[in-house]
PDB file of C-alpha atoms in Angstrom:
ATOM      1  CA  UNK A 216      69.141   2.686  41.509  1.00 46.00           C
ATOM      2  CA  UNK A 217      65.979   1.505  41.087  1.00 49.00           C
ATOM      3  CA  UNK A 218      64.853  -2.273  41.364  1.00 49.00           C
ATOM      4  CA  UNK A 219      63.200  -3.635  38.522  1.00 49.00           C
ATOM      5  CA  UNK A 220      60.103  -5.945  38.966  1.00 49.00           C
ATOM      6  CA  UNK A 221      59.350  -9.216  37.235  1.00 49.00           C
ATOM      7  CA  UNK A 222      56.420  -9.275  35.674  1.00 50.00           C
ATOM      8  CA  UNK A 223      55.304 -13.418  34.934  1.00 51.00           C
ATOM      9  CA  UNK A 224      55.397 -14.313  31.067  1.00 52.00           C
ATOM     10  CA  UNK A 225      51.879 -15.303  30.842  1.00 52.00           C
ATOM     11  CA  UNK A 226      50.743 -12.383  32.181  1.00 51.00           C
ATOM     12  CA  UNK A 227      50.169  -9.664  29.210  1.00 50.00           C
ATOM     13  CA  UNK A 228      47.566  -6.475  30.375  1.00 52.00           C
ATOM     14  CA  UNK A 229      44.332  -6.219  28.052  1.00 52.00           C
ATOM     15  CA  UNK A 230      41.313  -2.595  29.275  1.00 51.00           C
ATOM     16  CA  UNK A 231      39.131  -1.315  26.382  1.00 60.00           C
ATOM     17  CA  UNK A 232      37.947  -5.228  25.213  1.00 78.00           C
ATOM     18  CA  UNK A 233      34.818  -7.324  25.860  1.00 83.00           C
ATOM     19  CA  UNK A 234      35.716 -10.875  26.652  1.00 90.00           C
ATOM     20  CA  UNK A 235      33.782 -14.118  25.882  1.00 93.00           C
ATOM     21  CA  UNK A 236      34.684 -16.045  28.518  1.00 94.00           C
ATOM     22  CA  UNK A 237      33.397 -20.288  28.336  1.00 94.00           C
ATOM     23  CA  UNK A 238      33.207 -23.226  30.396  1.00 93.00           C
ATOM     24  CA  UNK A 239      34.739 -26.208  29.563  1.00 92.00           C
ATOM     25  CA  UNK A 240      37.202 -29.049  31.608  1.00 85.00           C
ATOM     26  CA  UNK A 241      36.236 -26.987  34.776  1.00 87.00           C
ATOM     27  CA  UNK A 242      37.926 -24.154  33.194  1.00 92.00           C
ATOM     28  CA  UNK A 243      36.926 -21.171  32.363  1.00 94.00           C
ATOM     29  CA  UNK A 244      38.488 -19.663  29.484  1.00 96.00           C
ATOM     30  CA  UNK A 245      38.138 -16.740  28.337  1.00 95.00           C
ATOM     31  CA  UNK A 246      39.026 -14.677  24.866  1.00 94.00           C
ATOM     32  CA  UNK A 247      39.584 -10.429  24.353  1.00 93.00           C
ATOM     33  CA  UNK A 248      37.904  -9.272  22.081  1.00 91.00           C
ATOM     34  CA  UNK A 249      36.765  -5.343  19.896  1.00 87.00           C
ATOM     35  CA  UNK A 250      33.915  -4.333  21.114  1.00 74.00           C
ATOM     36  CA  UNK A 251      30.903  -4.692  19.024  1.00 75.00           C
ATOM     37  CA  UNK A 252      33.090  -6.743  16.890  1.00 85.00           C
ATOM     38  CA  UNK A 253      31.864 -10.024  18.115  1.00 85.00           C
ATOM     39  CA  UNK A 254      28.238  -9.934  17.033  1.00 79.00           C
ATOM     40  CA  UNK A 255      29.987  -9.440  13.848  1.00 83.00           C
ATOM     41  CA  UNK A 256      31.218 -12.002  13.999  1.00 88.00           C
ATOM     42  CA  UNK A 257      28.013 -14.130  15.219  1.00 84.00           C
ATOM     43  CA  UNK A 258      25.720 -12.900  12.642  1.00 80.00           C
ATOM     44  CA  UNK A 259      28.413 -13.624   9.567  1.00 85.00           C
ATOM     45  CA  UNK A 260      28.922 -10.182   8.938  1.00 86.00           C
ATOM     46  CA  UNK A 261      32.938 -10.121  10.054  1.00 89.00           C
ATOM     47  CA  UNK A 262      34.910 -13.846   9.429  1.00 89.00           C
ATOM     48  CA  UNK A 263      38.421 -11.826   9.499  1.00 92.00           C
ATOM     49  CA  UNK A 264      39.566 -13.076  13.735  1.00 92.00           C
ATOM     50  CA  UNK A 265      41.836 -10.886  13.441  1.00 91.00           C
ATOM     51  CA  UNK A 266      39.515  -7.693  13.012  1.00 92.00           C
ATOM     52  CA  UNK A 267      37.427  -9.185  16.114  1.00 92.00           C
ATOM     53  CA  UNK A 268      40.380 -10.111  18.805  1.00 94.00           C
ATOM     54  CA  UNK A 269      42.855  -7.884  20.343  1.00 92.00           C
ATOM     55  CA  UNK A 270      45.371 -10.244  20.309  1.00 91.00           C
ATOM     56  CA  UNK A 271      45.568 -14.008  18.878  1.00 93.00           C
ATOM     57  CA  UNK A 272      45.597 -16.154  22.423  1.00 94.00           C
ATOM     58  CA  UNK A 273      43.114 -17.307  25.098  1.00 95.00           C
ATOM     59  CA  UNK A 274      42.986 -16.078  28.827  1.00 95.00           C
ATOM     60  CA  UNK A 275      41.777 -17.764  31.962  1.00 94.00           C
ATOM     61  CA  UNK A 276      41.537 -13.934  33.032  1.00 91.00           C
ATOM     62  CA  UNK A 277      42.449 -11.410  30.415  1.00 89.00           C
ATOM     63  CA  UNK A 278      41.796  -8.857  33.401  1.00 86.00           C
ATOM     64  CA  UNK A 279      44.941 -10.311  34.917  1.00 89.00           C
ATOM     65  CA  UNK A 280      46.188 -10.433  31.738  1.00 88.00           C
ATOM     66  CA  UNK A 281      46.929 -14.210  32.830  1.00 93.00           C
ATOM     67  CA  UNK A 282      46.889 -16.143  29.876  1.00 93.00           C
ATOM     68  CA  UNK A 283      45.827 -20.290  29.555  1.00 94.00           C
ATOM     69  CA  UNK A 284      48.343 -22.865  30.068  1.00 94.00           C
ATOM     70  CA  UNK A 285      48.847 -25.100  26.999  1.00 93.00           C
ATOM     71  CA  UNK A 286      48.063 -28.193  29.097  1.00 93.00           C
ATOM     72  CA  UNK A 287      45.058 -26.380  29.822  1.00 93.00           C
ATOM     73  CA  UNK A 288      44.118 -26.516  26.365  1.00 94.00           C
ATOM     74  CA  UNK A 289      44.341 -29.803  25.042  1.00 93.00           C
ATOM     75  CA  UNK A 290      42.672 -31.402  28.716  1.00 93.00           C
ATOM     76  CA  UNK A 291      40.312 -29.205  28.024  1.00 93.00           C
ATOM     77  CA  UNK A 292      39.389 -29.050  23.671  1.00 93.00           C
ATOM     78  CA  UNK A 293      41.892 -31.922  23.365  1.00 92.00           C
ATOM     79  CA  UNK A 294      44.824 -32.144  22.711  1.00 91.00           C
ATOM     80  CA  UNK A 295      45.560 -32.535  18.537  1.00 91.00           C
ATOM     81  CA  UNK A 296      42.592 -29.118  18.298  1.00 93.00           C
ATOM     82  CA  UNK A 297      44.583 -25.453  17.064  1.00 94.00           C
ATOM     83  CA  UNK A 298      44.493 -22.470  18.270  1.00 94.00           C
ATOM     84  CA  UNK A 299      41.832 -21.045  15.764  1.00 94.00           C
ATOM     85  CA  UNK A 300      39.439 -24.160  16.384  1.00 94.00           C
ATOM     86  CA  UNK A 301      39.405 -23.300  19.861  1.00 95.00           C
ATOM     87  CA  UNK A 302      39.125 -19.757  19.813  1.00 94.00           C
ATOM     88  CA  UNK A 303      36.230 -20.216  17.053  1.00 94.00           C
ATOM     89  CA  UNK A 304      34.586 -22.428  19.429  1.00 94.00           C
ATOM     90  CA  UNK A 305      34.654 -20.102  22.445  1.00 94.00           C
ATOM     91  CA  UNK A 306      33.504 -17.200  20.161  1.00 93.00           C
ATOM     92  CA  UNK A 307      30.282 -18.438  18.895  1.00 91.00           C
ATOM     93  CA  UNK A 308      29.981 -21.214  21.732  1.00 91.00           C
ATOM     94  CA  UNK A 309      30.496 -19.053  24.700  1.00 91.00           C
ATOM     95  CA  UNK A 310      28.790 -15.932  27.000  1.00 89.00           C
ATOM     96  CA  UNK A 311      29.601 -12.144  25.617  1.00 84.00           C
ATOM     97  CA  UNK A 312      30.465 -10.178  29.025  1.00 80.00           C
ATOM     98  CA  UNK A 313      30.608  -6.004  27.634  1.00 70.00           C
ATOM     99  CA  UNK A 314      30.088  -2.456  30.121  1.00 69.00           C
ATOM    100  CA  UNK A 315      27.707  -1.350  31.491  1.00 76.00           C
ATOM    101  CA  UNK A 316      27.553   2.010  29.435  1.00 75.00           C
ATOM    102  CA  UNK A 317      27.395  -1.020  25.992  1.00 72.00           C
ATOM    103  CA  UNK A 318      24.895  -2.432  27.419  1.00 78.00           C
ATOM    104  CA  UNK A 319      23.062   0.638  27.826  1.00 84.00           C
ATOM    105  CA  UNK A 320      23.700   1.647  24.426  1.00 81.00           C
ATOM    106  CA  UNK A 321      23.410  -1.615  22.972  1.00 81.00           C
ATOM    107  CA  UNK A 322      19.691  -2.199  24.041  1.00 89.00           C
ATOM    108  CA  UNK A 323      18.329   1.762  23.137  1.00 92.00           C
ATOM    109  CA  UNK A 324      19.596   1.111  19.808  1.00 89.00           C
ATOM    110  CA  UNK A 325      17.808  -2.518  19.404  1.00 91.00           C
ATOM    111  CA  UNK A 326      14.438  -0.829  21.097  1.00 95.00           C
ATOM    112  CA  UNK A 327      14.892   2.095  18.390  1.00 95.00           C
ATOM    113  CA  UNK A 328      15.320  -0.021  16.251  1.00 93.00           C
ATOM    114  CA  UNK A 329      12.392  -2.270  16.923  1.00 95.00           C
ATOM    115  CA  UNK A 330      10.504   0.067  18.105  1.00 95.00           C
ATOM    116  CA  UNK A 331      11.296   1.659  13.488  1.00 94.00           C
ATOM    117  CA  UNK A 332      10.350  -1.098  12.082  1.00 93.00           C
ATOM    118  CA  UNK A 333       6.619  -1.725  14.219  1.00 95.00           C
ATOM    119  CA  UNK A 334       5.599   1.755  13.568  1.00 93.00           C
ATOM    120  CA  UNK A 335       6.060   1.115   9.632  1.00 91.00           C
ATOM    121  CA  UNK A 336       4.694  -1.611   9.592  1.00 91.00           C
ATOM    122  CA  UNK A 337       0.829  -0.882  11.570  1.00 93.00           C
ATOM    123  CA  UNK A 338      -1.564   2.000  10.875  1.00 92.00           C
ATOM    124  CA  UNK A 339      -4.744   2.889  12.668  1.00 93.00           C
ATOM    125  CA  UNK A 340      -7.170   0.744  10.641  1.00 91.00           C
ATOM    126  CA  UNK A 341     -10.366   2.827  10.293  1.00 90.00           C
ATOM    127  CA  UNK A 342      -7.892   5.903   8.429  1.00 88.00           C
ATOM    128  CA  UNK A 343      -4.720   4.222   7.377  1.00 84.00           C
ATOM    129  CA  UNK A 344      -2.126   6.212   9.055  1.00 90.00           C
ATOM    130  CA  UNK A 345       0.976   5.388  10.569  1.00 90.00           C
ATOM    131  CA  UNK A 346       1.554   5.929  14.142  1.00 93.00           C
ATOM    132  CA  UNK A 347       4.659   8.368  15.444  1.00 94.00           C
ATOM    133  CA  UNK A 348       7.425   6.425  16.841  1.00 95.00           C
ATOM    134  CA  UNK A 349       6.417   7.481  20.040  1.00 95.00           C
ATOM    135  CA  UNK A 350       2.911   6.780  20.592  1.00 96.00           C
ATOM    136  CA  UNK A 351       4.106   3.397  19.376  1.00 96.00           C
ATOM    137  CA  UNK A 352       6.258   2.571  22.554  1.00 96.00           C
ATOM    138  CA  UNK A 353       3.441   4.724  25.188  1.00 96.00           C
ATOM    139  CA  UNK A 354       2.012   1.244  23.632  1.00 96.00           C
ATOM    140  CA  UNK A 355       3.676  -1.427  24.194  1.00 96.00           C
ATOM    141  CA  UNK A 356       5.213   0.265  27.449  1.00 95.00           C
ATOM    142  CA  UNK A 357       1.751  -0.181  29.215  1.00 94.00           C
ATOM    143  CA  UNK A 358       2.022  -3.695  27.548  1.00 93.00           C
ATOM    144  CA  UNK A 359       5.179  -3.872  29.153  1.00 91.00           C
ATOM    145  CA  UNK A 360       3.411  -2.480  32.559  1.00 88.00           C
ATOM    146  CA  UNK A 361       0.856  -5.355  33.277  1.00 75.00           C
ATOM    147  CA  UNK A 362       0.235  -8.626  33.083  1.00 54.00           C
ATOM    148  CA  UNK A 363      -2.223 -10.454  30.743  1.00 41.00           C
ATOM    149  CA  UNK A 364      -4.628 -10.368  33.773  1.00 35.00           C
ATOM    150  CA  UNK A 365      -4.173  -7.006  34.195  1.00 40.00           C
ATOM    151  CA  UNK A 366      -5.335  -6.977  30.423  1.00 44.00           C
ATOM    152  CA  UNK A 367      -7.989  -9.283  30.392  1.00 44.00           C
ATOM    153  CA  UNK A 368      -9.393  -7.153  33.219  1.00 45.00           C
ATOM    154  CA  UNK A 369      -8.358  -3.943  31.265  1.00 47.00           C
ATOM    155  CA  UNK A 370     -10.557  -6.000  27.589  1.00 44.00           C
ATOM    156  CA  UNK A 371     -13.284  -6.472  29.570  1.00 43.00           C
ATOM    157  CA  UNK A 372     -13.778  -2.886  31.218  1.00 43.00           C
ATOM    158  CA  UNK A 373     -13.118  -1.144  27.552  1.00 43.00           C
ATOM    159  CA  UNK A 374     -13.524  -1.783  24.206  1.00 43.00           C
ATOM    160  CA  UNK A 375      -9.496  -1.242  23.352  1.00 45.00           C
ATOM    161  CA  UNK A 376      -7.977  -3.634  24.523  1.00 48.00           C
ATOM    162  CA  UNK A 377      -9.947  -6.232  23.134  1.00 47.00           C
ATOM    163  CA  UNK A 378      -8.946  -8.222  20.461  1.00 51.00           C
ATOM    164  CA  UNK A 379     -10.062  -7.436  17.029  1.00 47.00           C
ATOM    165  CA  UNK A 380     -12.312  -9.141  14.666  1.00 44.00           C
ATOM    166  CA  UNK A 381     -11.951 -12.302  13.891  1.00 43.00           C
ATOM    167  CA  UNK A 382      -9.511 -12.376  16.061  1.00 44.00           C
ATOM    168  CA  UNK A 383     -10.939 -13.088  19.089  1.00 42.00           C
ATOM    169  CA  UNK A 384     -12.329 -16.468  18.543  1.00 42.00           C
ATOM    170  CA  UNK A 385      -9.380 -17.592  17.231  1.00 47.00           C
ATOM    171  CA  UNK A 386      -7.151 -16.509  20.335  1.00 46.00           C
ATOM    172  CA  UNK A 387     -10.044 -17.879  22.413  1.00 48.00           C
ATOM    173  CA  UNK A 388      -8.349 -20.917  24.786  1.00 48.00           C
ATOM    174  CA  UNK A 389      -5.223 -19.668  22.976  1.00 66.00           C
ATOM    175  CA  UNK A 390      -2.606 -18.417  25.787  1.00 82.00           C
ATOM    176  CA  UNK A 391      -2.861 -13.912  24.418  1.00 88.00           C
ATOM    177  CA  UNK A 392       1.007 -12.731  22.510  1.00 91.00           C
ATOM    178  CA  UNK A 393       2.549 -10.741  25.182  1.00 91.00           C
ATOM    179  CA  UNK A 394       5.624  -8.381  26.070  1.00 94.00           C
ATOM    180  CA  UNK A 395       8.165  -7.404  28.102  1.00 92.00           C
ATOM    181  CA  UNK A 396      10.160  -5.521  25.828  1.00 93.00           C
ATOM    182  CA  UNK A 397      13.356  -5.393  24.336  1.00 93.00           C
ATOM    183  CA  UNK A 398      16.532  -7.301  25.154  1.00 90.00           C
ATOM    184  CA  UNK A 399      19.725  -7.926  23.708  1.00 82.00           C
ATOM    185  CA  UNK A 400      19.380 -11.087  23.282  1.00 79.00           C
ATOM    186  CA  UNK A 401      17.031 -11.262  19.788  1.00 85.00           C
ATOM    187  CA  UNK A 402      17.128  -9.390  16.935  1.00 86.00           C
ATOM    188  CA  UNK A 403      15.079  -6.022  16.253  1.00 90.00           C
ATOM    189  CA  UNK A 404      13.521  -8.059  13.238  1.00 91.00           C
ATOM    190  CA  UNK A 405      11.983 -11.227  15.316  1.00 91.00           C
ATOM    191  CA  UNK A 406      10.946  -8.632  18.402  1.00 94.00           C
ATOM    192  CA  UNK A 407       9.103  -6.515  16.420  1.00 93.00           C
ATOM    193  CA  UNK A 408       6.968  -9.094  15.269  1.00 93.00           C
ATOM    194  CA  UNK A 409       5.803  -9.782  18.182  1.00 94.00           C
ATOM    195  CA  UNK A 410       5.524  -6.525  19.314  1.00 95.00           C
ATOM    196  CA  UNK A 411       3.217  -6.577  16.921  1.00 94.00           C
ATOM    197  CA  UNK A 412       1.318  -9.587  17.780  1.00 93.00           C
ATOM    198  CA  UNK A 413       0.557  -8.560  20.936  1.00 95.00           C
ATOM    199  CA  UNK A 414      -0.471  -4.676  20.096  1.00 95.00           C
ATOM    200  CA  UNK A 415      -3.088  -6.770  17.712  1.00 93.00           C
ATOM    201  CA  UNK A 416      -4.154  -9.300  20.037  1.00 93.00           C
ATOM    202  CA  UNK A 417      -4.227  -6.258  23.002  1.00 94.00           C
ATOM    203  CA  UNK A 418      -5.283  -3.541  20.608  1.00 94.00           C
ATOM    204  CA  UNK A 419      -3.598  -0.731  23.898  1.00 95.00           C
ATOM    205  CA  UNK A 420      -4.416   1.559  20.370  1.00 95.00           C
ATOM    206  CA  UNK A 421      -6.132   0.892  17.550  1.00 96.00           C
ATOM    207  CA  UNK A 422      -3.658  -1.276  15.121  1.00 94.00           C
ATOM    208  CA  UNK A 423      -3.723  -3.664  12.007  1.00 92.00           C
ATOM    209  CA  UNK A 424      -1.125  -4.611  10.014  1.00 91.00           C
ATOM    210  CA  UNK A 425      -0.438  -2.442   6.889  1.00 91.00           C
ATOM    211  CA  UNK A 426      -1.297  -3.987   3.643  1.00 90.00           C
ATOM    212  CA  UNK A 427       0.468  -4.614   0.789  1.00 91.00           C
ATOM    213  CA  UNK A 428       0.377  -3.201  -3.179  1.00 92.00           C
ATOM    214  CA  UNK A 429       0.538  -6.084  -5.553  1.00 94.00           C
ATOM    215  CA  UNK A 430       0.045  -6.625  -9.436  1.00 95.00           C
ATOM    216  CA  UNK A 431      -0.941  -9.613 -10.626  1.00 95.00           C
ATOM    217  CA  UNK A 432      -0.137 -10.378 -14.212  1.00 95.00           C
ATOM    218  CA  UNK A 433      -1.307 -13.478 -15.296  1.00 94.00           C
ATOM    219  CA  UNK A 434      -1.850 -14.842 -18.790  1.00 94.00           C
ATOM    220  CA  UNK A 435      -6.182 -14.943 -20.063  1.00 93.00           C
ATOM    221  CA  UNK A 436      -6.604 -18.192 -21.470  1.00 92.00           C
ATOM    222  CA  UNK A 437      -5.747 -19.451 -17.627  1.00 91.00           C
ATOM    223  CA  UNK A 438      -8.136 -17.050 -16.806  1.00 91.00           C
ATOM    224  CA  UNK A 439     -11.402 -19.280 -17.189  1.00 89.00           C
ATOM    225  CA  UNK A 440     -10.067 -22.521 -16.242  1.00 91.00           C
ATOM    226  CA  UNK A 441     -11.223 -24.855 -13.275  1.00 89.00           C
ATOM    227  CA  UNK A 442      -8.304 -23.993 -10.460  1.00 86.00           C
ATOM    228  CA  UNK A 443      -6.078 -26.978  -9.555  1.00 79.00           C
ATOM    229  CA  UNK A 444      -4.064 -26.661  -6.752  1.00 66.00           C
ATOM    230  CA  UNK A 445      -5.676 -27.430  -3.886  1.00 56.00           C
ATOM    231  CA  UNK A 446      -5.093 -25.201  -1.088  1.00 52.00           C
ATOM    232  CA  UNK A 447      -4.546 -26.111   1.939  1.00 49.00           C
ATOM    233  CA  UNK A 448      -4.777 -23.804   5.594  1.00 43.00           C
ATOM    234  CA  UNK A 449      -2.350 -21.168   5.835  1.00 45.00           C
ATOM    235  CA  UNK A 450      -0.030 -19.660   8.315  1.00 44.00           C
ATOM    236  CA  UNK A 451      -0.587 -15.967   9.073  1.00 47.00           C
ATOM    237  CA  UNK A 452       3.191 -13.913   9.531  1.00 46.00           C
ATOM    238  CA  UNK A 453       1.902 -13.766  13.082  1.00 46.00           C
ATOM    239  CA  UNK A 454       1.717 -17.933  13.343  1.00 45.00           C
ATOM    240  CA  UNK A 455      -1.993 -18.057  13.198  1.00 45.00           C
ATOM    241  CA  UNK A 456      -3.715 -20.698  10.723  1.00 43.00           C
ATOM    242  CA  UNK A 457      -6.039 -18.388   8.066  1.00 45.00           C
ATOM    243  CA  UNK A 458      -9.725 -19.208   8.566  1.00 43.00           C
ATOM    244  CA  UNK A 459     -11.589 -21.763   6.553  1.00 43.00           C
ATOM    245  CA  UNK A 460     -10.295 -23.082   3.181  1.00 45.00           C
ATOM    246  CA  UNK A 461     -10.110 -20.363   0.045  1.00 46.00           C
ATOM    247  CA  UNK A 462     -13.292 -21.055  -2.253  1.00 50.00           C
ATOM    248  CA  UNK A 463     -13.017 -23.212  -5.651  1.00 65.00           C
ATOM    249  CA  UNK A 464     -13.452 -21.821  -8.941  1.00 86.00           C
ATOM    250  CA  UNK A 465     -11.827 -20.539 -12.105  1.00 91.00           C
ATOM    251  CA  UNK A 466      -7.805 -18.850 -11.057  1.00 93.00           C
ATOM    252  CA  UNK A 467      -9.752 -15.577 -11.877  1.00 93.00           C
ATOM    253  CA  UNK A 468     -11.603 -16.252  -8.564  1.00 93.00           C
ATOM    254  CA  UNK A 469      -9.191 -17.360  -6.288  1.00 93.00           C
ATOM    255  CA  UNK A 470      -6.488 -14.088  -7.036  1.00 94.00           C
ATOM    256  CA  UNK A 471      -9.996 -11.944  -6.664  1.00 93.00           C
ATOM    257  CA  UNK A 472     -10.090 -14.054  -3.096  1.00 92.00           C
ATOM    258  CA  UNK A 473      -6.390 -12.271  -2.094  1.00 92.00           C
ATOM    259  CA  UNK A 474      -6.821  -9.423  -3.138  1.00 92.00           C
ATOM    260  CA  UNK A 475      -8.741  -7.372  -0.548  1.00 89.00           C
ATOM    261  CA  UNK A 476      -9.800  -4.134  -2.540  1.00 90.00           C
ATOM    262  CA  UNK A 477      -9.375  -3.763  -5.769  1.00 93.00           C
ATOM    263  CA  UNK A 478      -7.059  -1.001  -7.640  1.00 93.00           C
ATOM    264  CA  UNK A 479      -7.118  -1.218 -11.408  1.00 94.00           C
ATOM    265  CA  UNK A 480      -7.640  -5.078 -12.975  1.00 94.00           C
ATOM    266  CA  UNK A 481      -7.069  -4.376 -17.374  1.00 94.00           C
ATOM    267  CA  UNK A 482      -5.929  -6.420 -20.244  1.00 93.00           C
ATOM    268  CA  UNK A 483      -3.256  -5.656 -21.980  1.00 89.00           C
ATOM    269  CA  UNK A 484      -2.857  -7.993 -25.461  1.00 90.00           C
ATOM    270  CA  UNK A 485      -3.291 -12.135 -24.203  1.00 92.00           C
ATOM    271  CA  UNK A 486      -2.113 -10.664 -20.402  1.00 93.00           C
ATOM    272  CA  UNK A 487      -4.552 -10.107 -17.489  1.00 95.00           C
ATOM    273  CA  UNK A 488      -3.809  -7.392 -15.013  1.00 95.00           C
ATOM    274  CA  UNK A 489      -4.451  -6.905 -11.464  1.00 95.00           C
ATOM    275  CA  UNK A 490      -3.373  -4.529  -8.828  1.00 95.00           C
ATOM    276  CA  UNK A 491      -5.252  -4.565  -5.269  1.00 93.00           C
ATOM    277  CA  UNK A 492      -3.820  -4.573  -1.401  1.00 92.00           C
ATOM    278  CA  UNK A 493      -3.657  -7.824   0.235  1.00 91.00           C
ATOM    279  CA  UNK A 494      -2.840  -9.154   3.374  1.00 87.00           C
ATOM    280  CA  UNK A 495       0.921  -9.538   4.882  1.00 86.00           C
ATOM    281  CA  UNK A 496      -0.071 -12.951   5.519  1.00 82.00           C
ATOM    282  CA  UNK A 497      -1.528 -13.977   2.210  1.00 88.00           C
ATOM    283  CA  UNK A 498       1.110 -13.007  -0.264  1.00 90.00           C
ATOM    284  CA  UNK A 499       3.120 -16.806   0.294  1.00 90.00           C
ATOM    285  CA  UNK A 500      -0.663 -18.362  -0.733  1.00 91.00           C
ATOM    286  CA  UNK A 501      -1.055 -15.697  -4.017  1.00 93.00           C
ATOM    287  CA  UNK A 502       2.283 -16.483  -5.032  1.00 92.00           C
ATOM    288  CA  UNK A 503       2.457 -19.749  -5.088  1.00 92.00           C
ATOM    289  CA  UNK A 504      -0.946 -19.998  -6.341  1.00 93.00           C
ATOM    290  CA  UNK A 505      -0.427 -18.353  -9.494  1.00 93.00           C
ATOM    291  CA  UNK A 506       3.682 -19.897  -9.646  1.00 92.00           C
ATOM    292  CA  UNK A 507       1.417 -23.276  -9.848  1.00 91.00           C
ATOM    293  CA  UNK A 508      -1.475 -21.796 -12.254  1.00 91.00           C
ATOM    294  CA  UNK A 509       0.323 -20.726 -15.091  1.00 90.00           C
ATOM    295  CA  UNK A 510       2.890 -23.198 -14.232  1.00 89.00           C
ATOM    296  CA  UNK A 511       5.586 -19.603 -14.180  1.00 89.00           C
ATOM    297  CA  UNK A 512       3.565 -17.804 -17.204  1.00 91.00           C
ATOM    298  CA  UNK A 513       2.053 -15.621 -14.773  1.00 93.00           C
ATOM    299  CA  UNK A 514       3.488 -12.843 -11.511  1.00 93.00           C
ATOM    300  CA  UNK A 515       3.268 -11.572  -9.393  1.00 94.00           C
ATOM    301  CA  UNK A 516       5.465  -8.088  -7.715  1.00 94.00           C
ATOM    302  CA  UNK A 517       5.389  -6.436  -4.422  1.00 92.00           C
ATOM    303  CA  UNK A 518       5.043  -2.946  -5.618  1.00 92.00           C
ATOM    304  CA  UNK A 519       4.908  -1.875  -1.812  1.00 89.00           C
ATOM    305  CA  UNK A 520       5.479  -3.175   0.928  1.00 85.00           C
ATOM    306  CA  UNK A 521       3.465  -1.291   4.189  1.00 82.00           C
ATOM    307  CA  UNK A 522       0.366   0.571   2.303  1.00 82.00           C
ATOM    308  CA  UNK A 523       0.060   3.572   4.873  1.00 75.00           C
ATOM    309  CA  UNK A 524      -0.720   6.925   5.706  1.00 64.00           C
ATOM    310  CA  UNK A 525       2.280   9.608   6.856  1.00 58.00           C
ATOM    311  CA  UNK A 526       0.261  11.450   9.671  1.00 50.00           C
ATOM    312  CA  UNK A 527      -0.608  15.155   9.243  1.00 45.00           C
TER     313      UNK A 527
END
């Protein structure tokens, strides 16, 4: 007759889980979650705890199936704190543990997203053509494989590694942005912005931000009036301040000063309309200027977020 093996009542065996751990009150607490659901919960995509947790309990050790005693939870979190509040604190503040395969897949996903964003935002300054993700990847690998000093040496010997245009002057006396590779602890968008800053600063390949294509509409009665708004130094999207202040003049002059290249310009009835290309960093200043000077009667429309020419 087979003997019965008694398993402690507070042991629950769980496998194939993502763990979130939090050390509190000299104890380490764990919760067992479904894979990929923790990031969705933290970003606000998922709000239902039942869809995040594999089991509605707090553990001392998920791998051993050992749930946390109520007295330990009360001592660490407080005697009157509900279990859901404890779980949410662990979810929000805890450290997420993932398996090697899952970590690699997540890193690869973020890596590909960063490459796609960068490839869609940067162009060759001469041809205005986009680079393939493979070329962007090689350029970023070149940046991450060398330190700032190595790039500085390259910059002295080669024009391709030197900041273009006025960037050398702006960056003088200030440390240039660097790129060390993709991580899973930051969003793809923020890392893509960091990658673009480094590529533009070091120029391992000739790159510049793709311009925006806008349409600005303004009542004709306002165009010849003197601009009233005081233009402060603008902060570009890469964090650097624009050089100097916009020149004073009429409302029309000031609007055109933002436009790098005018595509069309015409007057239709009581409205003046200009379509052209604008640097991304100037978009906010232009929108605020038009809104303030026209008191909401003018408008700035985005026709294309990033104007590029596809490679053949």
